[in-house]
Amino acid sequence: MNATGAVAAAVVPAAGRGERLGPGAPKALRELGGVPLLVHAVRALTRSRAVGLVVVAAPADGVAEVVGLLDSHGLDGKDVRVVPGGATRQESVRLGLAAIPAEVEIVLVHDAARPLVPVEVVDAVAAAVRAGAEAVVPAVPLADTVKRVEPNPGGPEPVLDTPDRSTLRAVQTPQGFRRETLAEVHAKALAEENAGGADALPAVTDDAGLVERFGGRVVVVPGHEEAFKVTRPLDLVLAEAVLARRRASDAY
Ligand code: CTP
Ligand code: MG
């Protein structure tokens, strides 16, 4: 506990390969300004007074390397643990969540691939959960018009319709949850998967999506353009530019 209330724990899924980024080390270990993406992401969390513990789900064959990396970078004296991640993001989050002590009531889930999320976003998500929401996602309005299509890889794709852009949001992380809610939806998703039912359902790409699937209520708070996910090579170019601007303008 501290002056701001209950302290949250954060799970950082970092076990992905980063295939869309191209050949090289696993994405979380790729460098931005000379520092691995994962270290940036963990620092963004430990900088928040709302976060007391961070559990990283590392590539299963890279746990020792990740422990070494985190040890060699100062992390504000916060408790940072590393567990082996899984074959999917969902599994990595589930494994990270299992390593969080039972008494922790608020859990944030933050992609290692979002290294530059401002601390204000972390604080705002944790505060919204503390204020009573069971699931909170930071999100930003879309710049582009979006169309739904009939997928036809390699060929022209017929447009089905154009959703009203003013009602759409692009969601980011950290997403925040009552721990009980997050644990429950992950357990249900695993049970579904084991029963072979998952194929019939649309893929869920974030944790809030699981809450929605099982009937829970998710709310959106303002995200930040700098919380973008490093997915493709151009994202790394943008991230380097944002970091350089920060380093030039303050003691970052
Ligand atoms: N992730 C994970 N375990 C997996 C797959 C993904 O922990 N089995 C994590 C990634 O490390 C990343 C986050 O989930 O921090 C978001 O996923 P994404 O951006 O898709 O990263 P990758 O899966 O690594 O990239 P790609 O899909 O291009 O291979
Ligand atoms: Mg992926």
Short mmCIF file of N, CA and C and ligand atoms in Angstrom, two decimals, residues 13-21 27-28 57 86-89 92 111-113 229-231, ligand 1:
data_model
loop_
_atom_site.label_atom_id
_atom_site.label_comp_id
_atom_site.label_asym_id
_atom_site.label_seq_id
_atom_site.Cartn_x
_atom_site.Cartn_y
_atom_site.Cartn_z
N PRO A 13 3.83 -9.39 -21.15
CA PRO A 13 4.09 -10.46 -22.12
C PRO A 13 5.22 -10.02 -23.05
N ALA A 14 6.29 -10.82 -23.08
CA ALA A 14 7.49 -10.45 -23.84
C ALA A 14 8.06 -11.66 -24.56
N ALA A 15 7.23 -12.67 -24.75
CA ALA A 15 7.73 -13.95 -25.29
C ALA A 15 7.55 -14.10 -26.79
N GLY A 16 7.10 -13.05 -27.46
CA GLY A 16 6.85 -13.15 -28.91
C GLY A 16 8.14 -13.12 -29.71
N ARG A 17 8.06 -13.57 -30.95
CA ARG A 17 9.24 -13.63 -31.79
C ARG A 17 9.46 -12.33 -32.56
N GLY A 18 8.38 -11.58 -32.78
CA GLY A 18 8.53 -10.35 -33.56
C GLY A 18 8.70 -10.61 -35.03
N GLU A 19 7.90 -11.53 -35.55
CA GLU A 19 8.08 -11.90 -36.97
C GLU A 19 7.85 -10.74 -37.92
N ARG A 20 6.88 -9.89 -37.59
CA ARG A 20 6.58 -8.77 -38.50
C ARG A 20 7.68 -7.71 -38.50
N LEU A 21 8.55 -7.75 -37.49
CA LEU A 21 9.65 -6.79 -37.42
C LEU A 21 10.82 -7.24 -38.30
N LYS A 27 11.65 -9.81 -30.46
CA LYS A 27 11.35 -8.37 -30.47
C LYS A 27 11.64 -7.66 -29.15
N ALA A 28 11.27 -8.28 -28.03
CA ALA A 28 11.42 -7.63 -26.72
C ALA A 28 12.88 -7.32 -26.41
N ALA A 57 6.94 -12.14 -18.75
CA ALA A 57 6.87 -13.47 -19.37
C ALA A 57 7.85 -13.46 -20.54
N GLY A 86 4.65 -18.30 -22.98
CA GLY A 86 4.02 -19.43 -23.66
C GLY A 86 4.05 -19.27 -25.17
N ALA A 87 3.29 -20.14 -25.83
CA ALA A 87 3.27 -20.19 -27.29
C ALA A 87 2.40 -19.08 -27.89
N THR A 88 1.48 -18.55 -27.10
CA THR A 88 0.64 -17.44 -27.57
C THR A 88 0.70 -16.32 -26.52
N ARG A 89 0.31 -15.12 -26.95
CA ARG A 89 0.29 -14.00 -26.00
C ARG A 89 -0.61 -14.35 -24.83
N SER A 92 1.12 -16.51 -22.44
CA SER A 92 2.16 -15.78 -21.71
C SER A 92 1.54 -14.95 -20.58
N ASP A 111 2.17 -4.77 -23.00
CA ASP A 111 3.03 -5.36 -24.03
C ASP A 111 4.46 -4.85 -23.91
N ALA A 112 5.43 -5.77 -23.94
CA ALA A 112 6.84 -5.36 -24.02
C ALA A 112 7.07 -4.54 -25.27
N ALA A 113 6.22 -4.73 -26.27
CA ALA A 113 6.37 -4.06 -27.55
C ALA A 113 5.84 -2.62 -27.56
N LYS A 229 2.42 0.42 -30.53
CA LYS A 229 3.13 -0.86 -30.48
C LYS A 229 4.16 -0.92 -31.60
N VAL A 230 5.37 -1.34 -31.23
CA VAL A 230 6.40 -1.57 -32.23
C VAL A 230 6.09 -2.92 -32.88
N THR A 231 5.62 -2.86 -34.12
CA THR A 231 5.20 -4.08 -34.82
C THR A 231 6.03 -4.30 -36.08
N1 CTP B 1 3.82 -12.20 -26.81
C1 CTP B 1 4.10 -13.12 -25.79
N2 CTP B 1 4.05 -14.46 -26.05
C2 CTP B 1 3.75 -14.90 -27.29
C3 CTP B 1 3.45 -13.97 -28.33
C4 CTP B 1 3.48 -12.62 -28.06
O1 CTP B 1 4.41 -12.73 -24.66
N3 CTP B 1 3.74 -16.21 -27.52
C5 CTP B 1 3.94 -10.75 -26.51
C6 CTP B 1 4.98 -10.07 -27.39
O2 CTP B 1 6.29 -10.31 -26.87
C7 CTP B 1 4.55 -8.61 -27.35
C8 CTP B 1 3.05 -8.69 -27.09
O3 CTP B 1 2.74 -10.05 -26.77
O4 CTP B 1 5.16 -7.89 -26.30
C9 CTP B 1 2.25 -8.19 -28.30
O5 CTP B 1 2.40 -9.11 -29.38
P1 CTP B 1 2.96 -8.75 -30.83
O6 CTP B 1 3.13 -7.30 -31.01
O7 CTP B 1 2.17 -9.54 -31.80
O8 CTP B 1 4.47 -9.33 -30.73
P2 CTP B 1 5.07 -10.62 -31.43
O9 CTP B 1 4.11 -11.75 -31.34
O10 CTP B 1 6.43 -10.80 -30.88
O11 CTP B 1 5.21 -10.11 -32.95
P3 CTP B 1 4.73 -10.87 -34.30
O12 CTP B 1 3.25 -11.11 -34.12
O13 CTP B 1 5.06 -9.89 -35.39
O14 CTP B 1 5.55 -12.14 -34.37
#
